[in-house]
CSV table of C-alpha atoms in Angstrom, one decimal:
chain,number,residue,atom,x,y,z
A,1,UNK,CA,56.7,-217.1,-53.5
A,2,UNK,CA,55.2,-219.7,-56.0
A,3,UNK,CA,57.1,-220.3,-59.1
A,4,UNK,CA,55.8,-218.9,-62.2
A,5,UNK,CA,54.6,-221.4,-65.2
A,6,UNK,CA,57.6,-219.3,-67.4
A,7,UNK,CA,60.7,-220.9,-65.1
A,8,UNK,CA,63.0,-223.2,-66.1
A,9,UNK,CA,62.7,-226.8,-64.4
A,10,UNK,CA,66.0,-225.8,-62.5
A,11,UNK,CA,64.7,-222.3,-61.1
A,12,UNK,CA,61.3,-223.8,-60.2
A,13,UNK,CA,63.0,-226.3,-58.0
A,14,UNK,CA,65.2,-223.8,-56.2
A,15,UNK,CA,62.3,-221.4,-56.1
A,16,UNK,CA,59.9,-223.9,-54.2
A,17,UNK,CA,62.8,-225.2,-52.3
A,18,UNK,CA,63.1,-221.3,-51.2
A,19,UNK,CA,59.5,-221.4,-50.6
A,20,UNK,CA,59.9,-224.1,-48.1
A,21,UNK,CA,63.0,-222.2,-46.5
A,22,UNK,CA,61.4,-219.2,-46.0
A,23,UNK,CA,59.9,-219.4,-42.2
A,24,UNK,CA,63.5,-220.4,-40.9
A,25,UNK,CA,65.0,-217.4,-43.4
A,26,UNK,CA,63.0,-214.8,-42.1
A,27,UNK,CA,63.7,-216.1,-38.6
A,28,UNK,CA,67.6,-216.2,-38.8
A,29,UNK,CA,67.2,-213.1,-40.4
A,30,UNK,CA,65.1,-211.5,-37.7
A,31,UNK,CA,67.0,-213.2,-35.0
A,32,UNK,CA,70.0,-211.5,-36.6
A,33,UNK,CA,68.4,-207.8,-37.3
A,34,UNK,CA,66.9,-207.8,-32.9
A,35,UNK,CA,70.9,-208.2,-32.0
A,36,UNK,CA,73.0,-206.3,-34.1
A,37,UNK,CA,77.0,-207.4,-33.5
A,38,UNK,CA,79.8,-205.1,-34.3
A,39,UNK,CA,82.9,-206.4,-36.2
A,40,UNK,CA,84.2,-208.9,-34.9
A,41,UNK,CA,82.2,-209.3,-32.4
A,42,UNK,CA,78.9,-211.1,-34.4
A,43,UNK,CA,78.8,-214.3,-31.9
A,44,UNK,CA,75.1,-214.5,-32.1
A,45,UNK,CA,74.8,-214.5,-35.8
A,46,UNK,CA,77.4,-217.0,-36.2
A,47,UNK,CA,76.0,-219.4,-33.8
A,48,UNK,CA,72.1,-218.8,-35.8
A,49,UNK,CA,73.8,-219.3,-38.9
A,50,UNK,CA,75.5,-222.7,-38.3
A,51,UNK,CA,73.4,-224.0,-36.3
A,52,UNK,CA,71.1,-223.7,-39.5
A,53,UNK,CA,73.5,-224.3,-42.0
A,54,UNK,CA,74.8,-227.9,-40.0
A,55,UNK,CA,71.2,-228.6,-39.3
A,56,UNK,CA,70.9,-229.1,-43.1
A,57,UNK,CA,73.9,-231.5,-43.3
A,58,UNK,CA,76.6,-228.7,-44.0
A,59,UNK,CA,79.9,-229.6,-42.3
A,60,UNK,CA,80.9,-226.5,-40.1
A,61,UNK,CA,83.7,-224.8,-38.3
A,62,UNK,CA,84.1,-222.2,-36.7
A,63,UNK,CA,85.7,-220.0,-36.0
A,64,UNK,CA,87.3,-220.4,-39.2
A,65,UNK,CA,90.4,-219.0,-40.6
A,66,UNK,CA,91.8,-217.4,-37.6
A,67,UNK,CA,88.6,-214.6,-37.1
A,68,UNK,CA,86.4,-216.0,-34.3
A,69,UNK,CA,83.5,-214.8,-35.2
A,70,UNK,CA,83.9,-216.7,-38.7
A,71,UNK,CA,82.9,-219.7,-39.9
A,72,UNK,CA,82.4,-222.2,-42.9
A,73,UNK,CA,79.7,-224.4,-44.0
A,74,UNK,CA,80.7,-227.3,-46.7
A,75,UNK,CA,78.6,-229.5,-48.5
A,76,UNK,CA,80.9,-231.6,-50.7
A,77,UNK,CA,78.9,-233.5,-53.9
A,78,UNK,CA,79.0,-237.0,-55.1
A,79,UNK,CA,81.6,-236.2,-57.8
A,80,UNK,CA,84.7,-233.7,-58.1
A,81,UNK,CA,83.6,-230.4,-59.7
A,82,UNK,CA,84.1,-227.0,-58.8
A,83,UNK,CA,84.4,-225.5,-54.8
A,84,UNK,CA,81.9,-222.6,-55.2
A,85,UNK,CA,81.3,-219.8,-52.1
A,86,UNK,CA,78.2,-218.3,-51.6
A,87,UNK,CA,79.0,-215.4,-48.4
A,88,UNK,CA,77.5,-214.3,-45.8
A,89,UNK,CA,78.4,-210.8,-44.2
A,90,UNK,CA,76.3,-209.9,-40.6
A,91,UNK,CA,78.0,-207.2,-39.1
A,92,UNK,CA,76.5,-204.0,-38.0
A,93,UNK,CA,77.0,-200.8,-37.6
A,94,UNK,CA,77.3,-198.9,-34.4
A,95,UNK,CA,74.3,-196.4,-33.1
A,96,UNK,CA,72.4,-197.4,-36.2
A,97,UNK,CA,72.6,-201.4,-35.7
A,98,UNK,CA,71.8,-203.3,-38.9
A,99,UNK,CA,71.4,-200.4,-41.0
A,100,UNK,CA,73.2,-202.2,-44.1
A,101,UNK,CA,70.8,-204.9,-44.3
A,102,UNK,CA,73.7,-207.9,-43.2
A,103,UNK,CA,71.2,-209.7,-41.7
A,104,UNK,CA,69.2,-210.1,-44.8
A,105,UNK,CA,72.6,-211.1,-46.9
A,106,UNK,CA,73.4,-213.3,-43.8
A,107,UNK,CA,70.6,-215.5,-43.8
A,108,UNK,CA,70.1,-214.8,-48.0
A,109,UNK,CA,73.3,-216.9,-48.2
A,110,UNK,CA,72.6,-219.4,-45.9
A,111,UNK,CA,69.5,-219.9,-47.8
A,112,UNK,CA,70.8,-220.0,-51.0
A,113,UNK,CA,73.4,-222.6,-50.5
A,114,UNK,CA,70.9,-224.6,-48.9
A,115,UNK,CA,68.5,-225.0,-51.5
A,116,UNK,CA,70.7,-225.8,-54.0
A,117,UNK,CA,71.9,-228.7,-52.1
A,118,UNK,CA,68.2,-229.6,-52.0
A,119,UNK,CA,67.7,-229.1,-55.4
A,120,UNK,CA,70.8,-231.1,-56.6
A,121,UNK,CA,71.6,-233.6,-53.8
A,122,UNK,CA,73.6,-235.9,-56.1
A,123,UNK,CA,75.5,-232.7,-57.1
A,124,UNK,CA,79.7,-232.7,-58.3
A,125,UNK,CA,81.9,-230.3,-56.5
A,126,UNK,CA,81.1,-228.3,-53.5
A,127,UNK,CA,78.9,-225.6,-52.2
A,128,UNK,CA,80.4,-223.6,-49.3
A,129,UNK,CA,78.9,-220.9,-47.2
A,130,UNK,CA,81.6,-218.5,-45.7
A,131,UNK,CA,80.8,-215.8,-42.8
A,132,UNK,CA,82.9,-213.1,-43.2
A,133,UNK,CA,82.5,-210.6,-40.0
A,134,UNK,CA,83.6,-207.1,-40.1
A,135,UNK,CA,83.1,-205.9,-43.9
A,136,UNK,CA,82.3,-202.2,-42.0
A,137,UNK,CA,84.3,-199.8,-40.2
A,138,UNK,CA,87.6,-201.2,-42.1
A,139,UNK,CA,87.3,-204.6,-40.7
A,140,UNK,CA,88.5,-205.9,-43.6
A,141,UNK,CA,87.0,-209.5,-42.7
A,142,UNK,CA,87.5,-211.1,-46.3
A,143,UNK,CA,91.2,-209.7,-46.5
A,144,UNK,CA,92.2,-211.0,-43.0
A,145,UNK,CA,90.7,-214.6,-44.6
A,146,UNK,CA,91.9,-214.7,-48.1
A,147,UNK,CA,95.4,-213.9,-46.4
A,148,UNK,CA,94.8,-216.6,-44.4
A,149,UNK,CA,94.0,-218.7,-47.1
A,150,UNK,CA,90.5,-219.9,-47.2
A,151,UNK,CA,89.9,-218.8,-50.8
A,152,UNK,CA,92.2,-220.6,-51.6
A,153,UNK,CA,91.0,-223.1,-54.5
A,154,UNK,CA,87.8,-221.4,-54.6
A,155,UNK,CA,86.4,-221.5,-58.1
A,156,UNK,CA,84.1,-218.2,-57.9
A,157,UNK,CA,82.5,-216.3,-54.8
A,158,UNK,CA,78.7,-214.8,-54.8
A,159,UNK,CA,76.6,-212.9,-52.8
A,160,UNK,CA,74.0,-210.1,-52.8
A,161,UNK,CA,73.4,-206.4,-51.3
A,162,UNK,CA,69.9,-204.9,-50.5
A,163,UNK,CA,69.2,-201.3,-51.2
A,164,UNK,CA,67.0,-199.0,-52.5
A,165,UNK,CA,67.0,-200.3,-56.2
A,166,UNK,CA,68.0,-203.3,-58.2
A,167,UNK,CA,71.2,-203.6,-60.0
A,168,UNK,CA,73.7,-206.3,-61.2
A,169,UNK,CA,76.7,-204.0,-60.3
A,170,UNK,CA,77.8,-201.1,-59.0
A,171,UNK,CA,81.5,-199.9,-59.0
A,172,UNK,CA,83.2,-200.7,-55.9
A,173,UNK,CA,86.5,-197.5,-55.1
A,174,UNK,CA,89.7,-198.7,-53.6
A,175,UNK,CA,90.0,-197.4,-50.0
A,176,UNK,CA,93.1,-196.8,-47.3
A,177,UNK,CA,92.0,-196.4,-43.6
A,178,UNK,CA,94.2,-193.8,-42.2
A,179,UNK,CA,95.1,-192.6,-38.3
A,180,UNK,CA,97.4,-189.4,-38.7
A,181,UNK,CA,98.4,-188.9,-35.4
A,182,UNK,CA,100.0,-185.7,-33.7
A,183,UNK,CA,102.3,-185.1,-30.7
A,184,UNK,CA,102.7,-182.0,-29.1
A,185,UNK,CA,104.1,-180.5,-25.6
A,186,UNK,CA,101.8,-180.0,-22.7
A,187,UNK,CA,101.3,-176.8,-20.8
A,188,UNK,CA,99.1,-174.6,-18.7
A,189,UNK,CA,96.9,-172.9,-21.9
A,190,UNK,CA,96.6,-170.1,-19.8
A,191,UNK,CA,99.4,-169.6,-17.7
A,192,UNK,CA,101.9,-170.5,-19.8
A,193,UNK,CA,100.9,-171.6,-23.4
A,194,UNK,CA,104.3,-170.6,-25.4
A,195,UNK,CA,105.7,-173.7,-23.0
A,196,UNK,CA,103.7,-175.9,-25.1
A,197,UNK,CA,103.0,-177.7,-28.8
A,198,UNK,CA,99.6,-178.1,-29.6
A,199,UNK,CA,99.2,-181.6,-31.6
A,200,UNK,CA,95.3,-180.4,-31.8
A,201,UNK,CA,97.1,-177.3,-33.6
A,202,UNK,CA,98.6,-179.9,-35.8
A,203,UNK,CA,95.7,-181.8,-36.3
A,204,UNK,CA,93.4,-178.5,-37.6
A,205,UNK,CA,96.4,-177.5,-39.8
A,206,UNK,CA,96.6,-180.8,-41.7
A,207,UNK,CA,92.8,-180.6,-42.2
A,208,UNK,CA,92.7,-177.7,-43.6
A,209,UNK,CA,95.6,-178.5,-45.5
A,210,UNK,CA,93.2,-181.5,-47.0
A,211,UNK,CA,90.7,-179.4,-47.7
A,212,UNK,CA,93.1,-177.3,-50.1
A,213,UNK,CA,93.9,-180.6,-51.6
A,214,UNK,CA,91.1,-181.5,-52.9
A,215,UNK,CA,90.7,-178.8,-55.9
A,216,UNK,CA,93.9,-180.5,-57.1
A,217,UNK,CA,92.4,-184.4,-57.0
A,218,UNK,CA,90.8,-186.6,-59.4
A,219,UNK,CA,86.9,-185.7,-59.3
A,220,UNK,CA,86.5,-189.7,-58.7
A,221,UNK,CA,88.6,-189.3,-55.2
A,222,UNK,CA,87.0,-189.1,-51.7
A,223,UNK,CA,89.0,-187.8,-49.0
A,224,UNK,CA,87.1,-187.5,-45.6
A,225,UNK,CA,87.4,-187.9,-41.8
A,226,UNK,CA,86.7,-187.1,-38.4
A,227,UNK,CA,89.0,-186.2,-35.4
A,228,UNK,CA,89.2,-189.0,-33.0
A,229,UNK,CA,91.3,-187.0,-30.1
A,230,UNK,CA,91.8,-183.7,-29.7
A,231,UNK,CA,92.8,-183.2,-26.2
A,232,UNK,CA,91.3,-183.9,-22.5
A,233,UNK,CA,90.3,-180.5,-21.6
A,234,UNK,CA,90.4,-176.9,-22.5
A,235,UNK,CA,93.2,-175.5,-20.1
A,236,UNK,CA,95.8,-177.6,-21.1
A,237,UNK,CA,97.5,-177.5,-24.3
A,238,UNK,CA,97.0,-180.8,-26.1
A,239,UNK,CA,100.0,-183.0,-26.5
A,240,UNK,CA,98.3,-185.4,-28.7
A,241,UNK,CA,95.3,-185.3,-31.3
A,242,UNK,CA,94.5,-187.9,-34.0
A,243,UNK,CA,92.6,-187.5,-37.5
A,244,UNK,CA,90.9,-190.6,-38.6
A,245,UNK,CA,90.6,-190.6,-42.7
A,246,UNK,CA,89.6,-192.7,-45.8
A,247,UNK,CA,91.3,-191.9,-49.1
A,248,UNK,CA,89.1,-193.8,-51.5
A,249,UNK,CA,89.2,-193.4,-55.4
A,250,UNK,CA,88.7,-195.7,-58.2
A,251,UNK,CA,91.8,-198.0,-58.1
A,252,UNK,CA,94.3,-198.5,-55.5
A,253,UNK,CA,97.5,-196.9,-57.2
A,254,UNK,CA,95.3,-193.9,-57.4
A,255,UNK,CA,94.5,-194.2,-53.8
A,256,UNK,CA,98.5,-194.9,-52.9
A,257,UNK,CA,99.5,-191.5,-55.0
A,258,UNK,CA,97.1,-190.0,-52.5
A,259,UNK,CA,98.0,-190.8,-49.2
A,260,UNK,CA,101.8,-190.2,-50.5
A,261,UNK,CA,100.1,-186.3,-50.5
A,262,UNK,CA,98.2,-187.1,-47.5
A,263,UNK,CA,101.6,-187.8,-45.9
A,264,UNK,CA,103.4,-184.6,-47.1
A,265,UNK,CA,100.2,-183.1,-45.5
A,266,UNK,CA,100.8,-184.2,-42.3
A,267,UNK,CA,104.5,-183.4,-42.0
A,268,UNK,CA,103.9,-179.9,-43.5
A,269,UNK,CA,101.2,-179.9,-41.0
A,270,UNK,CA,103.6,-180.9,-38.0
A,271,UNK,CA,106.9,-178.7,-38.9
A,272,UNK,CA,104.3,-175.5,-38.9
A,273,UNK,CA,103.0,-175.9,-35.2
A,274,UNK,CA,105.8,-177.8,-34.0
A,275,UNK,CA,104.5,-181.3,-33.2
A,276,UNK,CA,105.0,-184.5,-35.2
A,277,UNK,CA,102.8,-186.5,-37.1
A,278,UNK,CA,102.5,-190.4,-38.0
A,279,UNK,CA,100.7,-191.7,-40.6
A,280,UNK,CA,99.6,-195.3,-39.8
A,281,UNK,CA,96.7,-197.8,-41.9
A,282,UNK,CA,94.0,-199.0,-39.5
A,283,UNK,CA,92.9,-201.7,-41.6
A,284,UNK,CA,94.3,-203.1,-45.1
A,285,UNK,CA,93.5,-201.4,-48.1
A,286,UNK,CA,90.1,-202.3,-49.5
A,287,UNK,CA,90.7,-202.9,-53.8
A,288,UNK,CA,88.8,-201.5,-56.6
A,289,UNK,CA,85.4,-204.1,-57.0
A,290,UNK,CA,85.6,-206.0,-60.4
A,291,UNK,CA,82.2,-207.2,-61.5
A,292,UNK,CA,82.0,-210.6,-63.1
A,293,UNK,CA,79.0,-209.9,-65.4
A,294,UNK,CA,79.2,-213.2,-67.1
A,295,UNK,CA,77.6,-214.9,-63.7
A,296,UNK,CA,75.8,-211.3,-62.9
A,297,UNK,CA,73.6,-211.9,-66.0
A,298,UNK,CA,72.5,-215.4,-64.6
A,299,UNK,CA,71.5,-214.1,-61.5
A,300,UNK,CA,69.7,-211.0,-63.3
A,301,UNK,CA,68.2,-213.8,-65.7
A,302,UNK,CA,66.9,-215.5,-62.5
A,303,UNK,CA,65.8,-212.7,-60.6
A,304,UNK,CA,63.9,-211.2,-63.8
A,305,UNK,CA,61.9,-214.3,-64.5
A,306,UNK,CA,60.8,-214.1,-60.6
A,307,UNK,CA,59.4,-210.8,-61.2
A,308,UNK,CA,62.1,-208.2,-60.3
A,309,UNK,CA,63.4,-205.4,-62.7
A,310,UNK,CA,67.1,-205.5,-62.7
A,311,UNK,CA,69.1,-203.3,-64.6
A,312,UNK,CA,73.2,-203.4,-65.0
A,313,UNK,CA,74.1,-200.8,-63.2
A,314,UNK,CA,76.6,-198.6,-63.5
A,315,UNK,CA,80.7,-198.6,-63.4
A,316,UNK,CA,81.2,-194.9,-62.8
A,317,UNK,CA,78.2,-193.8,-60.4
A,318,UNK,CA,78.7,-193.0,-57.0
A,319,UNK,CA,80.2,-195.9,-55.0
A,320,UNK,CA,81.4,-196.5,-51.4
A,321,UNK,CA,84.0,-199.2,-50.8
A,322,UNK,CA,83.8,-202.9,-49.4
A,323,UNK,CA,86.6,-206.0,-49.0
A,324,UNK,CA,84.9,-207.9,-51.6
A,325,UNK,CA,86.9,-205.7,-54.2
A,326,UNK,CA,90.0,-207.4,-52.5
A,327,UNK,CA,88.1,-210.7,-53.6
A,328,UNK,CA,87.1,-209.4,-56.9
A,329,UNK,CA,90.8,-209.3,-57.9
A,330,UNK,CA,91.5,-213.0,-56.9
A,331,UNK,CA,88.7,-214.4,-58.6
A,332,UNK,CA,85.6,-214.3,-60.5
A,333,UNK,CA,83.3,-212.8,-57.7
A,334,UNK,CA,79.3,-211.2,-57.7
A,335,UNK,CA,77.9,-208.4,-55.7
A,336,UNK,CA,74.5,-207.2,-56.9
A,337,UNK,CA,71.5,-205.3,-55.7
A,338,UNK,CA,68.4,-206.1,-54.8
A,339,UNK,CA,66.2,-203.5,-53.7
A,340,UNK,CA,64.4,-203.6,-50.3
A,341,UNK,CA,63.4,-199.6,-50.1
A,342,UNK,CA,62.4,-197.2,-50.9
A,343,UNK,CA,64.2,-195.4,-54.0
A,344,UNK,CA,66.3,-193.1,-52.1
A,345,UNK,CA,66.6,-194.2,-49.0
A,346,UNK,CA,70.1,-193.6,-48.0
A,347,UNK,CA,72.2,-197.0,-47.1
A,348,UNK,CA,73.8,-197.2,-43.2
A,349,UNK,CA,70.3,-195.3,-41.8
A,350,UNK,CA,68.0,-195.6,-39.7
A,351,UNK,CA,65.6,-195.6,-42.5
A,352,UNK,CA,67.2,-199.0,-44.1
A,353,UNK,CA,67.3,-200.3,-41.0
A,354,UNK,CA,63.5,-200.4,-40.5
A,355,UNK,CA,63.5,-201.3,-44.1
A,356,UNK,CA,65.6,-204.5,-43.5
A,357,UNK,CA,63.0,-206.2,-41.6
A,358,UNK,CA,59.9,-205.6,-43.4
A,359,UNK,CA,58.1,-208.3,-44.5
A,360,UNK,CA,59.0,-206.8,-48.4
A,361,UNK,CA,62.9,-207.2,-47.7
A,362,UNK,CA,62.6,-210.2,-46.9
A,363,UNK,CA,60.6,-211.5,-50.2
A,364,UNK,CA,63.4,-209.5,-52.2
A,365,UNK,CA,65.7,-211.8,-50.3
A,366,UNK,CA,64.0,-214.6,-51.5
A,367,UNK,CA,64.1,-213.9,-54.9
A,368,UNK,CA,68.2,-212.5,-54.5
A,369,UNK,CA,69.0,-216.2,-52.9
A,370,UNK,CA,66.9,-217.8,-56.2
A,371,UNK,CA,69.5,-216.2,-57.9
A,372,UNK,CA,72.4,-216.9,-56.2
A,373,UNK,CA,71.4,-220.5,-56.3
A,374,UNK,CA,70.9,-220.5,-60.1
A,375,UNK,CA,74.1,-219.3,-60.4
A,376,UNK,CA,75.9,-221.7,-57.8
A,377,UNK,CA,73.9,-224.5,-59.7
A,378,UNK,CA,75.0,-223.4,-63.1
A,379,UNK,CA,78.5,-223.2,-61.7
A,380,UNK,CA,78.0,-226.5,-60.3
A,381,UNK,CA,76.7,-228.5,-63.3
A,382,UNK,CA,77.8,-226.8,-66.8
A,383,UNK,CA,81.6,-226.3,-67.5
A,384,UNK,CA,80.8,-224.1,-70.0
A,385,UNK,CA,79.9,-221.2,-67.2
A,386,UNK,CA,82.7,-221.5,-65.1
A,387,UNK,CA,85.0,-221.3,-68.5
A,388,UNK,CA,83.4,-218.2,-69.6
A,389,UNK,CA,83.4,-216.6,-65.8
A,390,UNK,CA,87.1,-217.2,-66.1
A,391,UNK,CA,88.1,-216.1,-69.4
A,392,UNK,CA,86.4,-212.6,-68.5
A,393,UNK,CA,88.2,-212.5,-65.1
A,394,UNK,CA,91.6,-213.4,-66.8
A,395,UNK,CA,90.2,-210.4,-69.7
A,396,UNK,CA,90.0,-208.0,-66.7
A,397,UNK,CA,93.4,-208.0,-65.0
């Protein structure tokens, strides 16, 4: 993508250094898309990623954190400054693969951080990509790493999304991973059923019980699941059935007052058919997302002047959930969206999948990682951003 005669000197440079990126982008990317990796088990893309990233004088480990399949990549300047993440998410999702688009943040990132190292190579502080595996299915990957401490004296953290339109945010909700698991009594379903509990009996009870529920919960709140075991076969009376559920909504004490009643659910559930239930968490909870729209406005500025409509989004629309909210309430974090599809495709398809590796997804990513680079550069190289990103972060607690 040529730089247009309107960019500043800064953009230009990390637009033709982008440019000159762009084969071996489109290559991780692809490299990633042709083997999708479920969480925690991305090995390919982490090896395509650092061997890139250290290729291009980035110091790496991995696995990084204590998740093996993460990694980081550090590029330390001449001069102390701030430590600035750009990350890189490449999980995927099962039966659909890379359905999400990971492989076009993964490689995005990767890109990103690379040409601003190019750009600036006498620059102060540090650029630092992070791989954080398992975002989906409640993998929770950044949680398990900021608990771990690798945010740890990290100034601000960006990144992008692809879907089908273009927005600096999007409201992120709060999310609890659930297992409500029921025990019953085995017995002959025929020969001698009243012998027996039936924790699948249990299981449809507390469902329905949900359903009841939901007249009576904030019109923000999602409550939805599947059941994950409900018996071996039809002639015997099953002694143990599970409900897998997300309570989402848009902040976590919200979501904590609900699986309080998600709990009384399940017990009332269990005392009716004789079983009992457990409640457990699968994953740790996923926080609210908190949009840092001091740095979202630089990369909108970027990505405007490179010829893509952005608008700001919305902070009440329709919103699934994601562990950079846990992030977002640490420090001053971006998560905007650059579109790669179609208006309307649906995100975690089979439609975005085919979308994430077309030729137009991939100049979209080019233009996203321009403006992630602008903003790690501005980060880098004017205190007065990293003040301002701060002050609205500290605003927003």
């Amino acid at each position: 993508m040529s730089a247009a005669s309107t960019l500043s000197p800064l953009l230009e440079t990390l637009s033709d250094q982008l440019s000159a990126l762009r084969p071996r982008m489109d290559a991780v990317s692809r490299a990633i898309h042709a083997r999708p990796e479920l969480k925690f088990a991305e090995f390919h893309a982490q090896a395509v990623l650092v061997d890139w990233l250290a290729e291009s004088g980035f110091v790496t480990r991995a696995p990084h954190g204590g998740v093996e399949t993460a990694f980081a990549a550090v590029h330390t300047g001449r001069s102390p400054g701030p430590r600035i993440a750009v990350l890189a998410e490449y999980d995927a999702l099962p039966g659909i693969g890379h359905g999400c688009g990971h492989n076009l943040i993964a490689a995005g990132a990767a890109a990103a951080a690379i040409a601003v190292v190019r750009a600036l190579p006498d620059h102060p502080g540090t650029v630092e990509v992070i791989g954080t595996p398992g975002e989906e299915m409640g993998g929770a990957g950044k949680v398990r790493l900021a608990e771990a401490g690798v945010f740890d004296g990290v100034d601000a953290a960006v990144m992008f999304h692809p879907g089908d339109h273009s927005s600096l945010a999007r409201p992120g909700l709060a999310a609890a991973h659930l297992r409500v698991a029921f025990t019953g009594v085995s017995a002959h379903a025929a020969i001698s059923p009243w012998l027996g509990r039936s924790a699948l009996a249990g299981a449809q009870l507390f469902l329905q019980a949900v359903d009841a529920m939901r007249q009576f919960v904030p019109p923000t709140a999602r409550i939805h699941g599947v059941v994950a075991d409900g018996g071996q076969a039809p002639n015997v009376v099953p002694a143990a059935a599970a409900v897998d559920l997300y309570v989402r909504d848009r902040t976590a004490a919200s979501v904590e007052e609900l699986v309080g009643r998600i709990r009384d659910a399940a017990i009332g559930s269990a005392l009716a058919t004789g079983t009992s239930a457990t409640v457990s968490e699968t994953g740790p909870m996923y926080a609210e997302r908190r949009n840092n729209m001091v740095l979202a406005g630089l990369f909108g500025e970027a990505v405007h002047a490179l010829g893509v409509d952005i608008g700001p989004g919305s902070t009440d629309g329709p919103a699934g959930s994601s562990d950079i909210g846990n992030l977002s309430v640490l420090l001053p974090v971006i998560h905007p969206y650059i579109q790669i599809a179609d208006a309307g495709t649906p995100g975690h398809s089979e439609a975005m999948r085919e979308a994430a590796a077309m030729p137009f997804a991939h100049d979209r990513t080019q233009v996203a990682a321009a403006g992630l680079a602008r903003v790690v550069a501005d980060l880098l190289t004017d205190p007065t951003v990293l003040t301002a990103a701060r002050a609205e972060f500290s605003a927003g607690r």
